[in-house]
PDB file of C-alpha atoms in Angstrom:
ATOM      1  CA  MET A 359      -6.579  18.479 -10.530  1.00 64.00           C
ATOM      2  CA  ALA A 360      -5.104  15.139 -11.638  1.00 81.00           C
ATOM      3  CA  THR A 361      -6.158  11.949  -9.879  1.00 94.00           C
ATOM      4  CA  LEU A 362      -3.662  10.097  -7.687  1.00 97.00           C
ATOM      5  CA  VAL A 363      -3.773   6.289  -7.572  1.00 98.00           C
ATOM      6  CA  VAL A 364      -1.319   4.043  -5.692  1.00 99.00           C
ATOM      7  CA  PRO A 365      -1.722   0.407  -6.802  1.00 99.00           C
ATOM      8  CA  ASN A 366       0.335  -2.274  -5.058  1.00 99.00           C
ATOM      9  CA  ILE A 367       1.263  -5.382  -7.032  1.00 99.00           C
ATOM     10  CA  SER A 368       2.511  -8.718  -5.717  1.00 98.00           C
ATOM     11  CA  GLU A 369       5.816  -8.688  -7.558  1.00 98.00           C
ATOM     12  CA  GLY A 370       8.946  -7.007  -6.297  1.00 97.00           C
ATOM     13  CA  ARG A 371      11.752  -9.027  -7.861  1.00 97.00           C
ATOM     14  CA  ASP A 372      11.138  -9.736 -11.545  1.00 97.00           C
ATOM     15  CA  ARG A 373      12.251  -6.596 -13.351  1.00 98.00           C
ATOM     16  CA  GLU A 374      10.543  -7.619 -16.594  1.00 98.00           C
ATOM     17  CA  THR A 375       7.153  -8.029 -14.912  1.00 98.00           C
ATOM     18  CA  ILE A 376       7.552  -4.730 -13.084  1.00 98.00           C
ATOM     19  CA  GLY A 377       8.563  -2.984 -16.312  1.00 98.00           C
ATOM     20  CA  ASN A 378       5.590  -4.438 -18.175  1.00 98.00           C
ATOM     21  CA  SER A 379       3.293  -3.250 -15.396  1.00 99.00           C
ATOM     22  CA  VAL A 380       4.675   0.280 -15.667  1.00 99.00           C
ATOM     23  CA  ASN A 381       4.246   0.212 -19.449  1.00 99.00           C
ATOM     24  CA  SER A 382       0.670  -1.028 -19.104  1.00 99.00           C
ATOM     25  CA  VAL A 383      -0.506   1.970 -17.084  1.00 99.00           C
ATOM     26  CA  GLU A 384       1.437   4.463 -19.172  1.00 98.00           C
ATOM     27  CA  SER A 385      -0.206   3.073 -22.300  1.00 98.00           C
ATOM     28  CA  GLU A 386      -3.591   3.991 -20.800  1.00 98.00           C
ATOM     29  CA  GLY A 387      -2.687   7.641 -20.167  1.00 97.00           C
ATOM     30  CA  MET A 388      -1.327   7.561 -16.610  1.00 98.00           C
ATOM     31  CA  SER A 389       1.963   9.156 -15.559  1.00 98.00           C
ATOM     32  CA  VAL A 390       4.217   7.109 -13.280  1.00 98.00           C
ATOM     33  CA  LEU A 391       5.597   9.322 -10.521  1.00 98.00           C
ATOM     34  CA  ASP A 392       7.355   6.621  -8.536  1.00 98.00           C
ATOM     35  CA  VAL A 393       8.099   2.887  -8.565  1.00 98.00           C
ATOM     36  CA  HIS A 394       9.115   1.337  -5.249  1.00 98.00           C
ATOM     37  CA  SER A 395       9.990  -2.373  -5.408  1.00 98.00           C
ATOM     38  CA  ASP A 396      10.955  -4.396  -2.342  1.00 96.00           C
ATOM     39  CA  VAL A 397      12.552  -7.816  -2.721  1.00 96.00           C
ATOM     40  CA  HIS A 398      11.797  -8.842   0.874  1.00 96.00           C
ATOM     41  CA  HIS A 399       8.133  -7.893   0.618  1.00 97.00           C
ATOM     42  CA  ASN A 400       8.079  -9.116  -3.016  1.00 98.00           C
ATOM     43  CA  ARG A 401       5.865  -6.150  -3.727  1.00 98.00           C
ATOM     44  CA  THR A 402       5.910  -3.022  -5.856  1.00 98.00           C
ATOM     45  CA  VAL A 403       4.095   0.223  -5.094  1.00 98.00           C
ATOM     46  CA  LEU A 404       3.310   2.438  -8.084  1.00 99.00           C
ATOM     47  CA  THR A 405       2.423   6.094  -7.594  1.00 98.00           C
ATOM     48  CA  LEU A 406       0.356   7.225 -10.582  1.00 98.00           C
ATOM     49  CA  SER A 407      -1.222  10.482 -11.656  1.00 98.00           C
ATOM     50  CA  GLY A 408      -3.566  11.212 -14.527  1.00 97.00           C
ATOM     51  CA  PRO A 409      -7.096  12.029 -15.649  1.00 97.00           C
ATOM     52  CA  ALA A 410      -9.817  10.280 -13.676  1.00 97.00           C
ATOM     53  CA  ALA A 411     -11.249   8.927 -16.925  1.00 98.00           C
ATOM     54  CA  CYS A 412      -8.022   6.974 -17.527  1.00 98.00           C
ATOM     55  CA  VAL A 413      -7.913   5.223 -14.170  1.00 98.00           C
ATOM     56  CA  PRO A 414     -10.339   2.294 -14.762  1.00 98.00           C
ATOM     57  CA  GLY A 415      -8.710   1.327 -18.062  1.00 98.00           C
ATOM     58  CA  ALA A 416      -5.231   1.651 -16.596  1.00 99.00           C
ATOM     59  CA  MET A 417      -6.097  -0.664 -13.696  1.00 99.00           C
ATOM     60  CA  VAL A 418      -7.561  -3.233 -16.085  1.00 99.00           C
ATOM     61  CA  ALA A 419      -4.343  -3.090 -18.116  1.00 99.00           C
ATOM     62  CA  LEU A 420      -2.283  -3.414 -14.936  1.00 99.00           C
ATOM     63  CA  ALA A 421      -4.265  -6.455 -13.791  1.00 98.00           C
ATOM     64  CA  ARG A 422      -3.821  -8.088 -17.193  1.00 98.00           C
ATOM     65  CA  SER A 423      -0.071  -7.444 -17.143  1.00 98.00           C
ATOM     66  CA  LEU A 424       0.076  -9.712 -14.083  1.00 98.00           C
ATOM     67  CA  ASP A 425      -1.854 -12.639 -15.581  1.00 97.00           C
ATOM     68  CA  HIS A 426       1.188 -14.912 -15.378  1.00 97.00           C
ATOM     69  CA  VAL A 427       1.826 -14.312 -11.647  1.00 97.00           C
ATOM     70  CA  ASP A 428       0.819 -17.367  -9.583  1.00 98.00           C
ATOM     71  CA  LEU A 429       0.167 -16.460  -5.956  1.00 98.00           C
ATOM     72  CA  ARG A 430       0.557 -20.100  -4.921  1.00 97.00           C
ATOM     73  CA  ARG A 431       4.275 -19.688  -5.663  1.00 96.00           C
ATOM     74  CA  HIS A 432       4.556 -16.176  -4.270  1.00 95.00           C
ATOM     75  CA  ASP A 433       6.730 -15.588  -1.238  1.00 94.00           C
ATOM     76  CA  GLY A 434       7.311 -12.341   0.590  1.00 94.00           C
ATOM     77  CA  VAL A 435       6.843 -11.028   4.116  1.00 94.00           C
ATOM     78  CA  HIS A 436       4.045  -8.589   3.244  1.00 94.00           C
ATOM     79  CA  PRO A 437       0.440  -9.868   3.441  1.00 93.00           C
ATOM     80  CA  ARG A 438      -1.237 -10.071   0.025  1.00 95.00           C
ATOM     81  CA  MET A 439      -4.567 -11.190  -1.351  1.00 97.00           C
ATOM     82  CA  GLY A 440      -4.139 -10.657  -5.079  1.00 98.00           C
ATOM     83  CA  ARG A 441      -1.774 -10.094  -7.991  1.00 98.00           C
ATOM     84  CA  LEU A 442      -3.067  -6.548  -8.222  1.00 98.00           C
ATOM     85  CA  ASP A 443      -3.382  -6.532  -4.475  1.00 98.00           C
ATOM     86  CA  VAL A 444      -4.732  -3.123  -3.546  1.00 98.00           C
ATOM     87  CA  CYS A 445      -5.730  -0.125  -5.622  1.00 99.00           C
ATOM     88  CA  PRO A 446      -6.448   2.996  -3.569  1.00 98.00           C
ATOM     89  CA  VAL A 447      -7.716   6.196  -5.153  1.00 98.00           C
ATOM     90  CA  VAL A 448      -6.331   9.021  -3.017  1.00 97.00           C
ATOM     91  CA  SER A 449      -8.495  11.960  -2.002  1.00 93.00           C
ATOM     92  CA  MET A 450      -5.956  14.799  -1.830  1.00 88.00           C
ATOM     93  CA  ARG A 451      -8.226  17.427  -0.288  1.00 85.00           C
ATOM     94  CA  PRO A 452      -9.957  17.120   3.105  1.00 78.00           C
ATOM     95  CA  THR A 453     -13.384  17.916   1.700  1.00 87.00           C
ATOM     96  CA  ALA A 454     -16.571  15.937   1.260  1.00 88.00           C
ATOM     97  CA  THR A 455     -16.506  16.672  -2.471  1.00 90.00           C
ATOM     98  CA  SER A 456     -12.986  15.278  -2.874  1.00 92.00           C
ATOM     99  CA  THR A 457     -13.828  12.162  -0.866  1.00 94.00           C
ATOM    100  CA  SER A 458     -17.036  11.608  -2.825  1.00 96.00           C
ATOM    101  CA  ALA A 459     -15.171  11.856  -6.136  1.00 97.00           C
ATOM    102  CA  ALA A 460     -12.545   9.350  -4.930  1.00 97.00           C
ATOM    103  CA  VAL A 461     -15.243   6.920  -3.804  1.00 98.00           C
ATOM    104  CA  GLU A 462     -17.109   7.195  -7.098  1.00 98.00           C
ATOM    105  CA  LEU A 463     -13.926   6.602  -9.082  1.00 98.00           C
ATOM    106  CA  ALA A 464     -12.851   3.660  -6.895  1.00 99.00           C
ATOM    107  CA  ARG A 465     -16.194   1.931  -7.384  1.00 99.00           C
ATOM    108  CA  ALA A 466     -16.122   2.583 -11.132  1.00 98.00           C
ATOM    109  CA  THR A 467     -12.606   1.131 -11.243  1.00 99.00           C
ATOM    110  CA  GLY A 468     -13.672  -1.974  -9.349  1.00 99.00           C
ATOM    111  CA  ARG A 469     -16.567  -2.513 -11.738  1.00 98.00           C
ATOM    112  CA  ALA A 470     -14.199  -2.083 -14.693  1.00 98.00           C
ATOM    113  CA  ILE A 471     -11.794  -4.723 -13.333  1.00 98.00           C
ATOM    114  CA  ALA A 472     -14.263  -7.374 -12.192  1.00 97.00           C
ATOM    115  CA  ALA A 473     -15.817  -8.632 -15.429  1.00 93.00           C
ATOM    116  CA  PRO A 474     -13.065  -8.440 -18.077  1.00 94.00           C
ATOM    117  CA  CYS A 475     -10.392  -9.696 -15.664  1.00 97.00           C
ATOM    118  CA  ASP A 476     -12.722 -12.266 -14.027  1.00 96.00           C
ATOM    119  CA  LEU A 477     -11.543 -11.188 -10.575  1.00 98.00           C
ATOM    120  CA  PRO A 478     -13.468 -10.875  -7.295  1.00 98.00           C
ATOM    121  CA  VAL A 479     -13.407  -7.282  -6.048  1.00 99.00           C
ATOM    122  CA  TYR A 480     -13.705  -5.977  -2.508  1.00 99.00           C
ATOM    123  CA  PHE A 481     -14.228  -2.280  -1.839  1.00 99.00           C
ATOM    124  CA  TYR A 482     -12.446  -0.901   1.231  1.00 98.00           C
ATOM    125  CA  GLY A 483     -11.733   2.367   3.011  1.00 98.00           C
ATOM    126  CA  ASP A 484     -14.122   5.189   2.164  1.00 97.00           C
ATOM    127  CA  ALA A 485     -15.316   3.133  -0.840  1.00 98.00           C
ATOM    128  CA  ALA A 486     -16.496   0.232   1.351  1.00 98.00           C
ATOM    129  CA  VAL A 487     -20.122  -0.744   0.851  1.00 98.00           C
ATOM    130  CA  ARG A 488     -20.410  -2.602   4.184  1.00 96.00           C
ATOM    131  CA  PRO A 489     -18.751  -2.236   7.593  1.00 94.00           C
ATOM    132  CA  GLY A 490     -16.927  -5.574   7.411  1.00 92.00           C
ATOM    133  CA  THR A 491     -14.639  -4.519   4.567  1.00 96.00           C
ATOM    134  CA  ARG A 492     -13.753  -0.983   5.581  1.00 96.00           C
ATOM    135  CA  SER A 493     -10.292  -2.059   6.761  1.00 95.00           C
ATOM    136  CA  LEU A 494      -7.877  -4.093   4.665  1.00 95.00           C
ATOM    137  CA  ALA A 495      -6.920  -6.021   7.785  1.00 94.00           C
ATOM    138  CA  ALA A 496     -10.483  -7.339   8.063  1.00 96.00           C
ATOM    139  CA  ILE A 497     -10.349  -8.660   4.495  1.00 97.00           C
ATOM    140  CA  ARG A 498      -6.839 -10.105   4.899  1.00 96.00           C
ATOM    141  CA  ARG A 499      -7.585 -11.828   8.213  1.00 95.00           C
ATOM    142  CA  GLY A 500      -6.424 -15.416   7.989  1.00 96.00           C
ATOM    143  CA  GLY A 501      -4.827 -15.028   4.556  1.00 96.00           C
ATOM    144  CA  LEU A 502      -5.937 -15.923   1.046  1.00 98.00           C
ATOM    145  CA  LYS A 503      -6.768 -19.562   1.766  1.00 97.00           C
ATOM    146  CA  THR A 504      -9.063 -18.462   4.566  1.00 98.00           C
ATOM    147  CA  LEU A 505     -10.636 -15.798   2.349  1.00 98.00           C
ATOM    148  CA  LYS A 506     -11.430 -18.491  -0.221  1.00 98.00           C
ATOM    149  CA  VAL A 507     -13.657 -20.085   2.437  1.00 98.00           C
ATOM    150  CA  ARG A 508     -15.003 -16.817   3.852  1.00 98.00           C
ATOM    151  CA  ALA A 509     -15.971 -15.679   0.345  1.00 98.00           C
ATOM    152  CA  THR A 510     -18.526 -18.486   0.170  1.00 96.00           C
ATOM    153  CA  ASP A 511     -20.138 -17.509   3.464  1.00 94.00           C
ATOM    154  CA  GLU A 512     -19.498 -14.475   5.670  1.00 95.00           C
ATOM    155  CA  LEU A 513     -17.521 -12.283   3.256  1.00 97.00           C
ATOM    156  CA  PRO A 514     -18.557 -12.671  -0.390  1.00 98.00           C
ATOM    157  CA  PRO A 515     -16.906 -10.332  -2.901  1.00 98.00           C
ATOM    158  CA  ASP A 516     -18.711  -7.063  -3.516  1.00 98.00           C
ATOM    159  CA  ILE A 517     -18.650  -7.663  -7.274  1.00 98.00           C
ATOM    160  CA  GLY A 518     -17.111 -10.112  -9.715  1.00 97.00           C
ATOM    161  CA  PRO A 519     -17.002 -13.903  -9.562  1.00 96.00           C
ATOM    162  CA  PRO A 520     -18.109 -15.327  -6.208  1.00 95.00           C
ATOM    163  CA  ARG A 521     -15.246 -17.823  -5.914  1.00 95.00           C
ATOM    164  CA  VAL A 522     -11.644 -17.045  -5.033  1.00 98.00           C
ATOM    165  CA  ASP A 523      -8.939 -18.682  -7.150  1.00 97.00           C
ATOM    166  CA  LEU A 524      -5.762 -19.174  -5.113  1.00 98.00           C
ATOM    167  CA  SER A 525      -3.491 -18.559  -8.091  1.00 98.00           C
ATOM    168  CA  ARG A 526      -5.049 -15.169  -8.925  1.00 97.00           C
ATOM    169  CA  GLY A 527      -6.580 -13.968  -5.670  1.00 98.00           C
ATOM    170  CA  VAL A 528      -8.787 -10.902  -5.408  1.00 99.00           C
ATOM    171  CA  VAL A 529      -8.481  -7.140  -5.922  1.00 99.00           C
ATOM    172  CA  CYS A 530      -9.147  -4.647  -3.128  1.00 99.00           C
ATOM    173  CA  VAL A 531     -10.138  -1.250  -4.522  1.00 99.00           C
ATOM    174  CA  GLY A 532     -10.504   1.644  -2.127  1.00 98.00           C
ATOM    175  CA  ALA A 533     -10.613   5.369  -1.519  1.00 98.00           C
ATOM    176  CA  ARG A 534      -8.600   7.058   1.210  1.00 97.00           C
ATOM    177  CA  ARG A 535      -6.823  10.183   2.328  1.00 96.00           C
ATOM    178  CA  PRO A 536      -3.020  10.424   1.949  1.00 96.00           C
ATOM    179  CA  MET A 537      -1.087   8.063   4.208  1.00 97.00           C
ATOM    180  CA  ILE A 538       2.583   7.227   4.696  1.00 98.00           C
ATOM    181  CA  ALA A 539       4.110   3.746   4.558  1.00 98.00           C
ATOM    182  CA  PHE A 540       7.108   3.880   6.884  1.00 98.00           C
ATOM    183  CA  ASN A 541       9.483   1.062   7.836  1.00 98.00           C
ATOM    184  CA  VAL A 542      12.054   0.864  10.600  1.00 99.00           C
ATOM    185  CA  TRP A 543      14.812  -1.721  10.178  1.00 98.00           C
ATOM    186  CA  LEU A 544      16.090  -3.355  13.365  1.00 98.00           C
ATOM    187  CA  GLU A 545      19.188  -5.337  14.257  1.00 97.00           C
ATOM    188  CA  GLY A 546      17.996  -8.732  15.420  1.00 86.00           C
ATOM    189  CA  GLY A 547      15.128 -11.157  15.032  1.00 89.00           C
ATOM    190  CA  ALA A 548      11.419 -11.023  14.374  1.00 96.00           C
ATOM    191  CA  ALA A 549      10.191 -11.615  17.931  1.00 97.00           C
ATOM    192  CA  ALA A 550      11.287  -8.174  19.140  1.00 97.00           C
ATOM    193  CA  ALA A 551       9.978  -6.548  15.948  1.00 98.00           C
ATOM    194  CA  ARG A 552       6.559  -8.109  16.521  1.00 98.00           C
ATOM    195  CA  ARG A 553       6.466  -6.972  20.137  1.00 98.00           C
ATOM    196  CA  ILE A 554       7.476  -3.441  19.182  1.00 98.00           C
ATOM    197  CA  ALA A 555       4.910  -3.329  16.363  1.00 98.00           C
ATOM    198  CA  SER A 556       2.197  -4.464  18.737  1.00 98.00           C
ATOM    199  CA  ARG A 557       3.014  -1.753  21.269  1.00 98.00           C
ATOM    200  CA  VAL A 558       3.118   1.137  18.776  1.00 99.00           C
ATOM    201  CA  ARG A 559      -0.268   0.302  17.228  1.00 98.00           C
ATOM    202  CA  THR A 560      -3.045   2.745  17.962  1.00 98.00           C
ATOM    203  CA  THR A 561      -5.285  -0.141  19.027  1.00 96.00           C
ATOM    204  CA  ASN A 562      -2.820  -1.006  21.805  1.00 97.00           C
ATOM    205  CA  GLY A 563      -2.356   2.542  23.064  1.00 97.00           C
ATOM    206  CA  GLY A 564       0.219   3.728  20.528  1.00 98.00           C
ATOM    207  CA  PRO A 565       0.130   7.035  18.646  1.00 98.00           C
ATOM    208  CA  ILE A 566      -2.974   8.005  16.682  1.00 98.00           C
ATOM    209  CA  GLY A 567      -3.371   6.464  13.236  1.00 98.00           C
ATOM    210  CA  VAL A 568      -0.600   3.850  13.388  1.00 98.00           C
ATOM    211  CA  LEU A 569      -1.057   0.400  11.880  1.00 98.00           C
ATOM    212  CA  ALA A 570       2.005  -1.802  12.411  1.00 98.00           C
ATOM    213  CA  LEU A 571       3.367  -5.282  11.761  1.00 98.00           C
ATOM    214  CA  GLY A 572       6.699  -6.800  12.673  1.00 98.00           C
ATOM    215  CA  TRP A 573       8.561  -9.450  10.709  1.00 97.00           C
ATOM    216  CA  GLU A 574      11.922 -10.935   9.883  1.00 96.00           C
ATOM    217  CA  LEU A 575      13.681  -9.987   6.651  1.00 96.00           C
ATOM    218  CA  PRO A 576      14.915 -13.337   5.291  1.00 92.00           C
ATOM    219  CA  ASN A 577      18.590 -13.733   4.416  1.00 90.00           C
ATOM    220  CA  THR A 578      19.514 -10.590   6.324  1.00 94.00           C
ATOM    221  CA  PRO A 579      20.510  -9.934   9.958  1.00 95.00           C
ATOM    222  CA  HIS A 580      17.525  -7.573  10.234  1.00 97.00           C
ATOM    223  CA  SER A 581      13.887  -7.492  11.172  1.00 98.00           C
ATOM    224  CA  GLN A 582      11.422  -4.716  10.424  1.00 98.00           C
ATOM    225  CA  VAL A 583       8.578  -2.764  11.955  1.00 99.00           C
ATOM    226  CA  SER A 584       6.383  -1.865   8.993  1.00 98.00           C
ATOM    227  CA  MET A 585       3.836   0.884   9.571  1.00 98.00           C
ATOM    228  CA  ASN A 586       1.025   2.650   7.780  1.00 98.00           C
ATOM    229  CA  LEU A 587       0.519   6.153   9.160  1.00 98.00           C
ATOM    230  CA  ILE A 588      -3.099   6.749   8.224  1.00 97.00           C
ATOM    231  CA  GLU A 589      -3.408  10.129   9.976  1.00 97.00           C
ATOM    232  CA  PRO A 590      -0.010  11.611   9.071  1.00 98.00           C
ATOM    233  CA  ASP A 591      -0.988  15.160  10.046  1.00 96.00           C
ATOM    234  CA  ARG A 592      -1.452  13.885  13.608  1.00 97.00           C
ATOM    235  CA  THR A 593       1.255  11.216  13.766  1.00 98.00           C
ATOM    236  CA  GLY A 594       4.002  11.862  11.255  1.00 98.00           C
ATOM    237  CA  ILE A 595       7.198  10.057  10.349  1.00 98.00           C
ATOM    238  CA  GLY A 596       9.169  11.588  13.235  1.00 98.00           C
ATOM    239  CA  ASP A 597       6.470  10.727  15.792  1.00 98.00           C
ATOM    240  CA  ALA A 598       6.249   7.128  14.579  1.00 99.00           C
ATOM    241  CA  PHE A 599      10.030   6.788  14.617  1.00 99.00           C
ATOM    242  CA  ASP A 600      10.211   8.120  18.181  1.00 98.00           C
ATOM    243  CA  ALA A 601       7.597   5.592  19.293  1.00 98.00           C
ATOM    244  CA  VAL A 602       9.516   2.705  17.735  1.00 99.00           C
ATOM    245  CA  ALA A 603      12.843   4.016  19.062  1.00 98.00           C
ATOM    246  CA  ARG A 604      11.494   4.083  22.638  1.00 98.00           C
ATOM    247  CA  GLU A 605      10.288   0.511  22.362  1.00 98.00           C
ATOM    248  CA  ALA A 606      13.505  -0.636  20.666  1.00 98.00           C
ATOM    249  CA  LEU A 607      15.500   0.862  23.540  1.00 98.00           C
ATOM    250  CA  ALA A 608      13.345  -1.059  26.016  1.00 97.00           C
ATOM    251  CA  GLU A 609      14.000  -4.233  24.011  1.00 97.00           C
ATOM    252  CA  ASP A 610      17.746  -3.459  23.812  1.00 97.00           C
ATOM    253  CA  VAL A 611      17.490  -3.621  20.020  1.00 97.00           C
ATOM    254  CA  ALA A 612      19.445  -1.270  17.742  1.00 98.00           C
ATOM    255  CA  ILE A 613      17.862   0.569  14.815  1.00 98.00           C
ATOM    256  CA  ALA A 614      19.627  -0.180  11.533  1.00 98.00           C
ATOM    257  CA  GLY A 615      17.796   2.247   9.251  1.00 98.00           C
ATOM    258  CA  THR A 616      14.487   3.707   8.128  1.00 98.00           C
ATOM    259  CA  GLU A 617      12.651   3.967   4.820  1.00 97.00           C
ATOM    260  CA  VAL A 618       9.538   5.487   3.318  1.00 98.00           C
ATOM    261  CA  VAL A 619       7.678   3.481   0.693  1.00 97.00           C
ATOM    262  CA  GLY A 620       6.364   5.609  -2.155  1.00 96.00           C
ATOM    263  CA  MET A 621       5.998   9.377  -1.946  1.00 98.00           C
ATOM    264  CA  VAL A 622       5.179  11.863   0.798  1.00 97.00           C
ATOM    265  CA  PRO A 623       3.444  15.262   0.726  1.00 96.00           C
ATOM    266  CA  GLU A 624       6.134  17.898   1.110  1.00 96.00           C
ATOM    267  CA  ARG A 625       4.792  19.293   4.356  1.00 96.00           C
ATOM    268  CA  LEU A 626       5.160  15.858   6.004  1.00 97.00           C
ATOM    269  CA  ILE A 627       8.815  15.224   5.148  1.00 98.00           C
ATOM    270  CA  PRO A 628      10.947  15.539   8.309  1.00 97.00           C
ATOM    271  CA  SER A 629      13.715  18.097   8.552  1.00 96.00           C
ATOM    272  CA  PRO A 630      17.105  16.833   7.315  1.00 95.00           C
ATOM    273  CA  ALA A 631      18.400  17.504  10.830  1.00 95.00           C
ATOM    274  CA  ALA A 632      15.869  15.152  12.460  1.00 96.00           C
ATOM    275  CA  GLU A 633      17.200  11.874  13.833  1.00 96.00           C
ATOM    276  CA  VAL A 634      14.917   9.834  11.610  1.00 97.00           C
ATOM    277  CA  SER A 635      16.239  11.639   8.521  1.00 96.00           C
ATOM    278  CA  GLN A 636      19.806  10.681   9.404  1.00 96.00           C
ATOM    279  CA  LEU A 637      18.758   7.029   9.190  1.00 97.00           C
ATOM    280  CA  PHE A 638      16.902   7.083   5.863  1.00 98.00           C
ATOM    281  CA  MET A 639      18.311   4.366   3.634  1.00 96.00           C
ATOM    282  CA  THR A 640      17.108   6.141   0.493  1.00 95.00           C
ATOM    283  CA  PRO A 641      15.995   9.783   0.036  1.00 95.00           C
ATOM    284  CA  VAL A 642      12.340  10.555   0.717  1.00 96.00           C
ATOM    285  CA  ARG A 643      10.605  11.662  -2.458  1.00 96.00           C
ATOM    286  CA  SER A 644       8.263  14.664  -2.396  1.00 97.00           C
ATOM    287  CA  LEU A 645       4.863  14.091  -3.974  1.00 96.00           C
ATOM    288  CA  ASP A 646       4.359  17.816  -4.455  1.00 95.00           C
ATOM    289  CA  GLU A 647       7.636  18.195  -6.324  1.00 96.00           C
ATOM    290  CA  ALA A 648       6.803  15.281  -8.631  1.00 95.00           C
ATOM    291  CA  LEU A 649       3.391  16.769  -9.405  1.00 93.00           C
ATOM    292  CA  ARG A 650       4.955  20.179 -10.102  1.00 92.00           C
ATOM    293  CA  ARG A 651       7.416  18.626 -12.531  1.00 92.00           C
ATOM    294  CA  LEU A 652       4.598  16.744 -14.220  1.00 89.00           C
ATOM    295  CA  ASP A 653       2.626  19.975 -14.647  1.00 85.00           C
ATOM    296  CA  GLU A 654       5.691  21.640 -16.184  1.00 82.00           C
ATOM    297  CA  THR A 655       6.090  18.758 -18.610  1.00 78.00           C
ATOM    298  CA  VAL A 656       2.429  18.915 -19.625  1.00 64.00           C
ATOM    299  CA  ASP A 657       2.552  22.695 -20.039  1.00 56.00           C
TER     300      ASP A 657
END
C-alpha cells in the first residue's frame, strides 16, 4: 500500500513557488493527488502518495524549494511555524502495525530534513517523543517569536539546530490517522466567528474530535470557522456543520459557504442532498477515487 503524506507549506499565493514545490516532490518519486492553495491563509496543502522510501527525500526537496520564503514577511490568517510548516504521515488503517510504520517513517523523515536543511524539527502526533509536543497547538502556542525563546528553555527541538531562525522557522513532522480540514464561511466579522469556534471545540463541550479557530478573512465581508475533525468517523463534516450552524443561528450570523481542504475518504463525504453539501464552494474530492486512478495509471 502506498504511503500518504500531507505536507502544508507557508505559501498560498505565489504560483511559481507552489509549482516549484509540486515539481520538487514529483522529482523524488511522489505522486501529487491534490494541491489546495488558500490566499487568505497564505498556505498550500499537498496530498501526496508514493513509496515510503521516497518520502524523506521528497520532504527534503520540498523544504529546499522554499528556501527563499521569509516568514518575517509572511502574512496569512492561519498559524504557522515554518516554511515547510507541518508534514504528517497518515496511517490509513486503524491497526498498531499501520501506526507504528507511520511513526517510524515520520521520525526518519524528520532526521532526513534536520541536518541537510539546517532546520529544527519537532515530532508531533503519534510520532511525538515527549508529551509536550503531541499536539501542534502546544508547539504553536504564542507563535514563532515565542517559540524562539521556548526553544532555548522549556521546548528545545527534538532534532536539528537548537536555535530558531525567524526567517525559516521550524518543521513539525508527525504521524496521525486521517482527519478532515473543514471551514465554514460566515457573513460578518471575526468576533462572532471566534465565539462560535470556541463553543464547538471538544475542549469546551463541543462534538468529539473538533479543533476550531475563528478569524476574519481580510478584504472580504466574511469571517471563518476553521476546523480540524480529528475523529471523523465520530464527528463528520455534517455533524461539525450542524454544530456551527446552531451557534451561528444563536449569534444571528448567516452562513455564506463551506469548504473542505484537501481530500476526504469516500465513506466520509456527505450525501449531495445534505445541507452542508449544498453550501460547498468547491466539490469535495474523494481520496479513494484519486488512489484508484493512480493505481490504474501505474498498472
